[in-house]
Coordinates of C-alpha atoms and ligand atoms in Angstrom, one line a residue:
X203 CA 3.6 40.8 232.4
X204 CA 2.1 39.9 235.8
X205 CA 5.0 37.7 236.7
X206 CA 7.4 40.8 236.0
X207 CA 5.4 43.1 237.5
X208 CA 5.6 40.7 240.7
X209 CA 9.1 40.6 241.0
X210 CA 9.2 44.1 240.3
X211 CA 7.2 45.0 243.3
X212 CA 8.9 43.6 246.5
X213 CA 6.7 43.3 249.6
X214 CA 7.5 46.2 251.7
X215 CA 7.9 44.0 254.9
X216 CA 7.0 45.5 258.2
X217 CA 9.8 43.3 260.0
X218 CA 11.9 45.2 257.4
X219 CA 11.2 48.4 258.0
X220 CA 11.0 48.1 262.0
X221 CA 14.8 46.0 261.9
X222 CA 15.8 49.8 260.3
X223 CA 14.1 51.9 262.6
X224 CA 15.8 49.9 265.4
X225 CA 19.2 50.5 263.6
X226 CA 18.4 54.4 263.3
X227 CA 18.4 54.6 267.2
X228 CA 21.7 53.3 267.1
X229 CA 23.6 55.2 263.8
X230 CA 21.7 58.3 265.4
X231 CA 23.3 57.2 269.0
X232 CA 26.8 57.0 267.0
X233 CA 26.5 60.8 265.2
X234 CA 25.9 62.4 268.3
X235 CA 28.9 60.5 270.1
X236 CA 30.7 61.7 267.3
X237 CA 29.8 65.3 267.3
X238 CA 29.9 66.0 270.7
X239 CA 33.6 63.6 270.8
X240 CA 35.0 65.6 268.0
X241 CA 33.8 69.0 269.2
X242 CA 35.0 68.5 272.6
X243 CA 37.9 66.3 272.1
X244 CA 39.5 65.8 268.9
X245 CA 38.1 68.8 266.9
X246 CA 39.1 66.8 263.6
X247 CA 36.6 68.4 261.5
X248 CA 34.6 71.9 262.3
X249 CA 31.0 71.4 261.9
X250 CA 30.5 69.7 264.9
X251 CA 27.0 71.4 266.2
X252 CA 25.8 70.9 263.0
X253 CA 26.6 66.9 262.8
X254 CA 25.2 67.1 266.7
X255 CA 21.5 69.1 264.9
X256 CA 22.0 66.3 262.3
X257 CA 22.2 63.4 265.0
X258 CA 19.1 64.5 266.9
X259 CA 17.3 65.2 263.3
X260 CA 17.7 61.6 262.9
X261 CA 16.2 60.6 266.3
X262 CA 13.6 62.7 265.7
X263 CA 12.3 61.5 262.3
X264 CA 13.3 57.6 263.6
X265 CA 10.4 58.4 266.5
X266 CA 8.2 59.7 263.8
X267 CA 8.6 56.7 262.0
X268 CA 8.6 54.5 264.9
X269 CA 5.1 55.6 265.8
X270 CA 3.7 55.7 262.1
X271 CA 4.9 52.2 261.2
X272 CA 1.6 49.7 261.6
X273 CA 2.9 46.9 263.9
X274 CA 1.0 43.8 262.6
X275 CA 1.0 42.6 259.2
X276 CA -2.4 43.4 258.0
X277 CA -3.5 47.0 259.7
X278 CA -0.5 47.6 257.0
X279 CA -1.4 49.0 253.4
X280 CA 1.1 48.2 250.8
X281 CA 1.2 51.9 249.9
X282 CA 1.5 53.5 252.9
X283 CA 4.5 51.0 253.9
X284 CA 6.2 51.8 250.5
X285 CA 5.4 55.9 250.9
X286 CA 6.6 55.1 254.6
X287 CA 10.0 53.2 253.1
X288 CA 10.6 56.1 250.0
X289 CA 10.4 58.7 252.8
X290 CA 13.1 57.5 255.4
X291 CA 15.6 56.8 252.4
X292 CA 15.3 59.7 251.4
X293 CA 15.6 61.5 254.4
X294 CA 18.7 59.1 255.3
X295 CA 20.3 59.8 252.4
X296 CA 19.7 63.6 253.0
X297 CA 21.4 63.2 256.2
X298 CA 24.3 60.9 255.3
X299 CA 25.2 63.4 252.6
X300 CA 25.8 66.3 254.6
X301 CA 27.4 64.5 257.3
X302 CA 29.6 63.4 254.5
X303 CA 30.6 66.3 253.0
X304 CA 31.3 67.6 256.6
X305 CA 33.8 65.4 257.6
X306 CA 36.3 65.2 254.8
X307 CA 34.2 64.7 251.2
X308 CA 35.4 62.3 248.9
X309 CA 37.8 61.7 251.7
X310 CA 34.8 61.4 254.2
X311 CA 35.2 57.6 256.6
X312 CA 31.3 57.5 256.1
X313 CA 31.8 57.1 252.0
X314 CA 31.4 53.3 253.2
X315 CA 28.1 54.1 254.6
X316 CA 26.5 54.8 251.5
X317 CA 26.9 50.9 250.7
X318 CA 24.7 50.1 253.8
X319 CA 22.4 52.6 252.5
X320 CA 21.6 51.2 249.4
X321 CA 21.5 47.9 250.8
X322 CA 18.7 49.6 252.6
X323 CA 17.0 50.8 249.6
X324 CA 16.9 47.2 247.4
X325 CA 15.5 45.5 250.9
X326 CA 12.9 48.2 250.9
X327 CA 12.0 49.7 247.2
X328 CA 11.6 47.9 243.8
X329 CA 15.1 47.4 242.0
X330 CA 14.2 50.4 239.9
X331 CA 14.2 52.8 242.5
X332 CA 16.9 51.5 243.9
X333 CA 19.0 52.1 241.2
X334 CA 17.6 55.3 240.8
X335 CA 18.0 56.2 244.2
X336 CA 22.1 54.4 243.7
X337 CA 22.2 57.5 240.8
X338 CA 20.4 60.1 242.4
X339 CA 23.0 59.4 245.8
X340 CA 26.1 59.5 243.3
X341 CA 24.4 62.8 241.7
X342 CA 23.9 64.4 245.3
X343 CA 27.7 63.8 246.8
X344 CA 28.9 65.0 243.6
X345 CA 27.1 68.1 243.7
X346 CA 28.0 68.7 247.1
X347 CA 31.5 68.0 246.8
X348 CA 31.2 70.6 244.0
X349 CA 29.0 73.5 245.8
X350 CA 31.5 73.3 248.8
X351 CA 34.5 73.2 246.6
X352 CA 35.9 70.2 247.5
X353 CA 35.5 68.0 244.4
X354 CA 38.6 66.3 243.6
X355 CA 41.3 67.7 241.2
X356 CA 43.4 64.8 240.7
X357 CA 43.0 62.1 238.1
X358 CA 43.9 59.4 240.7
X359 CA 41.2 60.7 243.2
X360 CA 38.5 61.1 240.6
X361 CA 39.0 57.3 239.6
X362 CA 38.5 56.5 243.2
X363 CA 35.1 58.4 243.5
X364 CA 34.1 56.7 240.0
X365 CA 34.7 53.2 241.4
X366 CA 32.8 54.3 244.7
X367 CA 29.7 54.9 241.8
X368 CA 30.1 51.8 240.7
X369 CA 30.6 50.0 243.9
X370 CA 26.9 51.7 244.9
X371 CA 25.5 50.1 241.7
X372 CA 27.5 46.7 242.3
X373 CA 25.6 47.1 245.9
X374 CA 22.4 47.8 244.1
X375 CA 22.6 44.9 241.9
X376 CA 23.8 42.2 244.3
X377 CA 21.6 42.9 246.8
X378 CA 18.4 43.3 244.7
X379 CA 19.6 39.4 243.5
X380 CA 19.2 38.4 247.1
X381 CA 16.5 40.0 247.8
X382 CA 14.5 38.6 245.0
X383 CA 15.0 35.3 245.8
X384 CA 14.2 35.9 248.8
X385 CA 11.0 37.2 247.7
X386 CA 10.5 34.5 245.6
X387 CA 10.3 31.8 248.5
X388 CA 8.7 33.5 251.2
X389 CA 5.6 33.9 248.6
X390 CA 6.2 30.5 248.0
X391 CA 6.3 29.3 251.2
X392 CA 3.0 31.6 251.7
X393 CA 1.5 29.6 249.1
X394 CA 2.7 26.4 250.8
X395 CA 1.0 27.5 254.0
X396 CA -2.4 28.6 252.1
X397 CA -2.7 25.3 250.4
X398 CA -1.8 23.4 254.0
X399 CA -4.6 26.0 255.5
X400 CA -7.1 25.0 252.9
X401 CA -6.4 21.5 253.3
X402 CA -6.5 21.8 256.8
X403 CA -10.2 23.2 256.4
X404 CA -11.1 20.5 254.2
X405 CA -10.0 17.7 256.8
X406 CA -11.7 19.3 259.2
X407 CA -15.1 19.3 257.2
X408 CA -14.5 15.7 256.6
X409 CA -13.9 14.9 259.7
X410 CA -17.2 16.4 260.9
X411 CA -19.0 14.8 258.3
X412 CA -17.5 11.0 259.4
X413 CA -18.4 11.6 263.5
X414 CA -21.9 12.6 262.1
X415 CA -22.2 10.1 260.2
X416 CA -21.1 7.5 263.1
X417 CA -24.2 9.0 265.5
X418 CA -26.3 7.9 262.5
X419 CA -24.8 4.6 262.6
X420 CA -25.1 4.8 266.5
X421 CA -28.7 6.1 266.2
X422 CA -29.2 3.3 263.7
X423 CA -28.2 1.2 265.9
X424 CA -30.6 2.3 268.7
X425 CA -34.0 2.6 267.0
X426 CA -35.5 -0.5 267.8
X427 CA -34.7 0.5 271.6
X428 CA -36.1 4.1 270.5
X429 CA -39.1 2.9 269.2
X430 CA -39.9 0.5 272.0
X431 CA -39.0 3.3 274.6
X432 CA -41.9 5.9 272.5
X433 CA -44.0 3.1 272.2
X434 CA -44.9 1.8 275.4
X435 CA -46.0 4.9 276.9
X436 CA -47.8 5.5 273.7
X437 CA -49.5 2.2 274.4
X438 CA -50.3 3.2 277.9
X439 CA -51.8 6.6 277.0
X440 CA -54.0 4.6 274.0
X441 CA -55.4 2.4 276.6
X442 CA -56.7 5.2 278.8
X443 CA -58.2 6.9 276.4
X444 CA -60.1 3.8 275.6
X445 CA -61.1 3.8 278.9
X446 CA -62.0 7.8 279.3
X447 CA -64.1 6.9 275.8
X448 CA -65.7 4.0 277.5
X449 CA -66.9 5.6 280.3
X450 CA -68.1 8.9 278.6
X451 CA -65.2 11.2 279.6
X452 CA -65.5 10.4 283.3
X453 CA -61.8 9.9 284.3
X454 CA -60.1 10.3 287.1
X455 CA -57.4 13.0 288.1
X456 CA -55.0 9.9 289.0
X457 CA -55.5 8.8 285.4
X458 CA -54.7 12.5 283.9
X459 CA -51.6 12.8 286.4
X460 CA -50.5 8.6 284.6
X461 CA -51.1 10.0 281.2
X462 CA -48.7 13.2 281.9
X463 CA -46.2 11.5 283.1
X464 CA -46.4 9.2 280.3
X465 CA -46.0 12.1 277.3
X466 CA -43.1 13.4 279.7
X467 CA -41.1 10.1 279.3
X468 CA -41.9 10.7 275.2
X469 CA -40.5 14.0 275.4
X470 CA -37.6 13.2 277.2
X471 CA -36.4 10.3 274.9
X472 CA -36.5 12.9 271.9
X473 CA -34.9 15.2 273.4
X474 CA -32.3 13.0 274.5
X475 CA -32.5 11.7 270.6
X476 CA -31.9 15.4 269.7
X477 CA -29.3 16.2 271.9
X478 CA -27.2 13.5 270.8
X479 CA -28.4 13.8 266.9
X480 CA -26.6 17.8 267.3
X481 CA -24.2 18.2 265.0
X482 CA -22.1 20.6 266.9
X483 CA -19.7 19.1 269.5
X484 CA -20.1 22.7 271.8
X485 CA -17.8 24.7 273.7
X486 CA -15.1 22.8 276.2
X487 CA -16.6 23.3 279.5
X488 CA -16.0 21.6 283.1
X489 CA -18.6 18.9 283.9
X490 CA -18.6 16.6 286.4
X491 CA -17.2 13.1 285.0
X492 CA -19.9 11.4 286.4
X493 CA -22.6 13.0 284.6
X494 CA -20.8 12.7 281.3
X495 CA -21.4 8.9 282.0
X496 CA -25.3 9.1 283.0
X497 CA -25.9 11.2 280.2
X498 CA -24.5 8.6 277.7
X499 CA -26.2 5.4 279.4
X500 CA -29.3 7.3 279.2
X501 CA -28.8 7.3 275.5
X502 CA -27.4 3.8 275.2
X503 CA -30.5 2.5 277.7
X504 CA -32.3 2.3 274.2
X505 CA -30.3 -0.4 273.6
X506 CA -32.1 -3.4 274.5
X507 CA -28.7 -6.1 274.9
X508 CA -28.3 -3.6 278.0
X509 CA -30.6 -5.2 279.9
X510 CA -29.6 -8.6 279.5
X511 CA -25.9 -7.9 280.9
X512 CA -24.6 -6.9 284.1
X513 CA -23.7 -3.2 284.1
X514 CA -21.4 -2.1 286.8
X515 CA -21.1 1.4 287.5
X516 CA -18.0 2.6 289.4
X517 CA -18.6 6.4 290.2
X518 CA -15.5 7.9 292.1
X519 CA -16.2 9.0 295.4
X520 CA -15.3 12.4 295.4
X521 CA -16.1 15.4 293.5
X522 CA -14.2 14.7 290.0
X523 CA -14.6 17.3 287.2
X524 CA -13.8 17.0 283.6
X525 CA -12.5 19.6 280.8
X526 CA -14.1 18.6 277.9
X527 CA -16.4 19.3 275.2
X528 CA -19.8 16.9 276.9
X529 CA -21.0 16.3 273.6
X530 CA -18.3 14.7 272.0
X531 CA -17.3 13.2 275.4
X532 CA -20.7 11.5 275.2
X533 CA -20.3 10.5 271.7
X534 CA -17.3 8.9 272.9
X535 CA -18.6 6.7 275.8
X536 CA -21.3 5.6 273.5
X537 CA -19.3 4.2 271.0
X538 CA -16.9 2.4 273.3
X539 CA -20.3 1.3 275.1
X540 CA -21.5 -0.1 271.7
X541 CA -18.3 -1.8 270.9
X542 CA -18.4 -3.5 274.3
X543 CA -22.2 -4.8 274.1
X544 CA -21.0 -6.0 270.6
X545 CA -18.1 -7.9 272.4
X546 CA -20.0 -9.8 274.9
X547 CA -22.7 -10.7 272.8
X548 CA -21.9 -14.5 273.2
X549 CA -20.0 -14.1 276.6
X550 CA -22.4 -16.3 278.6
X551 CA -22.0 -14.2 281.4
X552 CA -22.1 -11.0 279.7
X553 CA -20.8 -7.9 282.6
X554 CA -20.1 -4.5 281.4
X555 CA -18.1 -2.4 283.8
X556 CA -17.7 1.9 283.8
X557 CA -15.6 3.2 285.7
X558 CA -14.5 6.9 286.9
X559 CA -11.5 7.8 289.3
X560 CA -8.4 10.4 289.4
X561 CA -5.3 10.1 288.8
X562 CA -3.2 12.9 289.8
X563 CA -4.0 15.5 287.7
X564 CA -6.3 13.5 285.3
X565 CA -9.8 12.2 284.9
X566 CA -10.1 8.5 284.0
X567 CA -12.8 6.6 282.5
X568 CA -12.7 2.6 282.0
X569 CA -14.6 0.8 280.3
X570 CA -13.9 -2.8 281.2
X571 CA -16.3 -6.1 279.3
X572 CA -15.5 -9.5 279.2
X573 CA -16.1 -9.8 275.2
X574 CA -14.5 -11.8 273.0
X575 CA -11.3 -9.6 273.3
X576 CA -8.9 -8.2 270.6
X577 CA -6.3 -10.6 268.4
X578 CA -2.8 -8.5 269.3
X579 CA -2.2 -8.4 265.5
X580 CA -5.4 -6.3 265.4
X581 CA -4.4 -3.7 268.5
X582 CA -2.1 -1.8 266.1
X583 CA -5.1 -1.0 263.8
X584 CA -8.0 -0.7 266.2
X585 CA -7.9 3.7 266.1
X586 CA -7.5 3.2 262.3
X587 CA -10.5 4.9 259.9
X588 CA -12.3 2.1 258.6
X589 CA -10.7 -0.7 260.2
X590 CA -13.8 -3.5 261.7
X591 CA -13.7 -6.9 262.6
X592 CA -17.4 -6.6 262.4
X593 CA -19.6 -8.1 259.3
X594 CA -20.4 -5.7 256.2
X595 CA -23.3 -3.7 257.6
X596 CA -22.6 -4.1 261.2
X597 CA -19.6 -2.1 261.8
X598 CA -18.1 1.2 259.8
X599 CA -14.8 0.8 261.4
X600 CA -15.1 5.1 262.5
X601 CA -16.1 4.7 266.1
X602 CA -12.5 4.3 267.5
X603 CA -10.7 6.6 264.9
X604 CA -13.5 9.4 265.6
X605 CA -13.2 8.6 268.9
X606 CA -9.4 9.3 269.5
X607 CA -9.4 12.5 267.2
X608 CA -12.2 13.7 269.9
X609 CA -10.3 12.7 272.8
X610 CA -6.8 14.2 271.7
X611 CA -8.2 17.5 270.4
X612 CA -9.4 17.9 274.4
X613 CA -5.9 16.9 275.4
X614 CA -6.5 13.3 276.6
X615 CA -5.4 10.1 275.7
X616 CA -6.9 6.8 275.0
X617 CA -5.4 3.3 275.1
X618 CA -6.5 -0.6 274.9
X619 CA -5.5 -3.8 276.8
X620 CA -7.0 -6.6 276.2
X621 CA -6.8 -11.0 276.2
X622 CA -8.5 -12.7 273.8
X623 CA -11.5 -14.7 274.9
X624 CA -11.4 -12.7 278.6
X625 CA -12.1 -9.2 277.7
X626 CA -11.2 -6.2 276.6
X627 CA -10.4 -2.8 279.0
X628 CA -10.4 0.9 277.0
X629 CA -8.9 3.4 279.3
X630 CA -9.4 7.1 278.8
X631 CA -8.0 10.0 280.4
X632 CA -8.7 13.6 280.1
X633 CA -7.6 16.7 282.0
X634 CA -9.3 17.2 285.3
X635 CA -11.1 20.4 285.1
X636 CA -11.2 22.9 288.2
X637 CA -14.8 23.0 288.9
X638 CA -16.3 26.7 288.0
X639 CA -18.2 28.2 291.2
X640 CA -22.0 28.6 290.9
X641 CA -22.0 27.0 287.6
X642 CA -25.0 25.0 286.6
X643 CA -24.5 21.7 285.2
X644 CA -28.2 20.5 285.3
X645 CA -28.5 23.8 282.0
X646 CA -25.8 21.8 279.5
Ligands
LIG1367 P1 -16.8 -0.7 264.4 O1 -17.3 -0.8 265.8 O2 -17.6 -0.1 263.5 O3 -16.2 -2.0 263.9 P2 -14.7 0.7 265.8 O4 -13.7 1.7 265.3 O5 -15.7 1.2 266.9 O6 -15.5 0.2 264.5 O7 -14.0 -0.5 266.3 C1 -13.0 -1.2 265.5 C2 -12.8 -2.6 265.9 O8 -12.2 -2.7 267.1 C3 -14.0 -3.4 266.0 O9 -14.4 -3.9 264.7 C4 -13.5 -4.5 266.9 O10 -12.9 -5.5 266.2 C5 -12.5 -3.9 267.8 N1 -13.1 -3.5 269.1 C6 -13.4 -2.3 269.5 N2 -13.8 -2.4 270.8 C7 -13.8 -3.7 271.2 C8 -14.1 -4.4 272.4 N3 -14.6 -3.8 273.5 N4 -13.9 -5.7 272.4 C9 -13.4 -6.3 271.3 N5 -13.1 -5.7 270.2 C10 -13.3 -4.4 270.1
LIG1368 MG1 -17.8 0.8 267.0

């Protein structure tokens, strides 16, 4: 019953009804032409002011319509497009009848017209109506051709107005065919495109839950360097108070000022923590690249292999701003950061190098370490989910893949080069952004 009913009820289409409305300027257009022609010129047939009142009639109700008609897809009620669509076939119909019967009857060069006019009618209305509409356009010429006499006498010329009744409900039929399978894929293709949208929704969920789920790993990673960092000056403040209880709460202001200064550099490691633990990656903004890269060595500082290697850091000289989305740019750094301190970790002269500089129209960060390298069987797979070189445990194989999904969603690309046993050297380069004036960087 549903299934019928659906096929029964054809989407009134707003692309539909405004390809008409755009054809009514023009059949209006025409019937004026042809009044005005025929009264002034060729004076074939006598009614021509009326066919001229008919012609602007119809420009008239097309504006109507024109205005009426919603213009997107959904400010537009099925009924009101359906009331909309019964209203201009009738009206059309109305019009094309007495234009009809004024120029000739059953005799009449717009007979053919009627065809187009149920074509009209199936596009628009449910195949019921339109046959209904097929008879109720038979039943009005007819009654017209009788009321102004001109109904044909002649067997021969009664046959042809029969087979014009039939050729409407031919029309009818045919088109309604069309237009149901027509129907019948776009809703499928709507279907399509709701099951790719959900899907789409469901990668993108899954996708936020894996980069998470690498700043754990990252995080992981870091918390012995955490720990150490909150520890010390936790140390530091437990040895003055030892020494404010030892000497009965006589302490000096320099030793307050020390203690401060020490439960500042607590509070900024967790807020750093926190900052890189959010799960939102932010709005895109322009940053200065150079800042992008402190911000993620001062997370990766935790790390305590840092301070046995030789960091380089390359800053370009000038002014070089970055459209991204810092967050996730961070995120980025860090795990190409990670995966470098994991490549040198036996390079006897361990050197990490990070680099910024432009290139025409693009930011560029390197990140150049003389690790162990990459086999070139492996530099295929390297930006593939789950793919690790690294022991069960050590390495999730996400860092890269999460890590190119971030950089091409901000339109930038990422690429590898690397010899075995010399090093490795990730490249990645992002739009340069036009720095905003009087924005405040120091707020991100
Ligand atoms: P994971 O670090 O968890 O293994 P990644 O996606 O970050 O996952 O890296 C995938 C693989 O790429 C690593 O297992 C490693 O083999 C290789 N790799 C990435 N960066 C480097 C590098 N700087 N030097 C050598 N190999 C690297
Ligand atoms: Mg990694």
């Amino acid at each position: 019953m549903t299934r019928w009913r659906r096929v029964q009820q054809p989407l009134v289409l707003m692309d539909q009804l405004g390809w008409f409305i755009r054809l009514r300027w023009g059949a209006g257009a025409a019937v004026i032409a042809a009044a005005i022609l025929d009264g002034v010129y060729l004076r074939w047939y006598g009614p021509w002011v009326a066919m001229l009142a008919i012609g602007l009639c119809i420009l008239a109700y097309n504006a109507f319509f024109w205005l009426v008609t919603p213009r997107q897809e959904n400010q537009a009620p099925q009924r009101r497009m359906l009331s909309l669509a019964y209203l201009q076939v009738a009206l059309d119909l109305l019009c094309l009848t007495l234009l009809t019967l004024w120029t000739g009857g059953s005799a009449s060069p717009l007979l053919g017209f009627y065809v187009f006019h149920m074509v009209f009618a199936s596009l628009l209305l449910t195949d019921r109506v339109a046959y209904a509409i097929a008879a109720a356009a038979g039943a009005t010429l007819a009654g017209g051709l009788v009321l102004t006499g001109q109904f044909p006498v002649q067997a021969t010329e009664r046959a042809v107005l029969a087979g014009w009744g039939v050729m409407l409900l031919a029309t009818v039929y045919l088109a309604n065919h069309i237009t149901r399978g027509l129907h019948r894929h776009r809703r499928r293709i709507q279907r399509q495109r709701d099951r790719i949208r959900i899907m789409g929704d469901r990668i993108r969920r899954q996708q936020q839950g894996m980069i998470q789920q690498e700043k754990v790993a990252a995080i992981g990673q870091l918390a012995a360097g955490v720990a150490h960092e909150i520890s010390n000056p936790l140390a530091c403040i437990d040895s003055m108070l030892q020494l404010l209880q030892r000497r009965g709460g006589n302490v000096s202001d320099e030793a307050f000022v020390n203690m401060r200064e020490q439960v500042a550099r607590i509070t900024q490691t967790v807020q750093q923590l926190i900052h890189f633990a959010h799960p939102s990656a932010g709005e895109r903004q322009t940053v200065p690249a150079n800042q992008i890269v402190q911000r993620a060595l001062q997370i990766i500082r935790f790390d305590p292999r840092l301070r046995k290697i030789d960091l380089v850091l390359t800053p370009a000289q000038e002014d070089l701003s970055v459209r991204v989305q810092p967050r996730a740019m961070e995120q980025v750094l860090i795990n190409l950061i990670l995966n470098a301190l994991d490549a040198v970790a036996e390079t006897p002269q361990p050197r990490l190098e990070v680099r910024t500089r432009r290139e025409g129209e693009r930011c560029v960060v390197d990140i150049i370490d003389n690790g162990h390298g990459i086999r070139p069987e492996h530099l295929g797979r390297l930006f593939e989910p789950f793919f690790t070189t690294k022991p069960v445990g050590k390495g999730t194989g996400l860092g890269l893949a999460i890590s190119y999904s971030i950089i091409q969603s901000m339109g930038g690309t990422v690429s590898v080069e690397s010899e075995p046993g010399k090093g490795t050297q990730f490249t990645v380069s992002l739009p340069a952004g036009q720095d905003e004036p009087g924005h405040d960087h120091s707020q991100e």
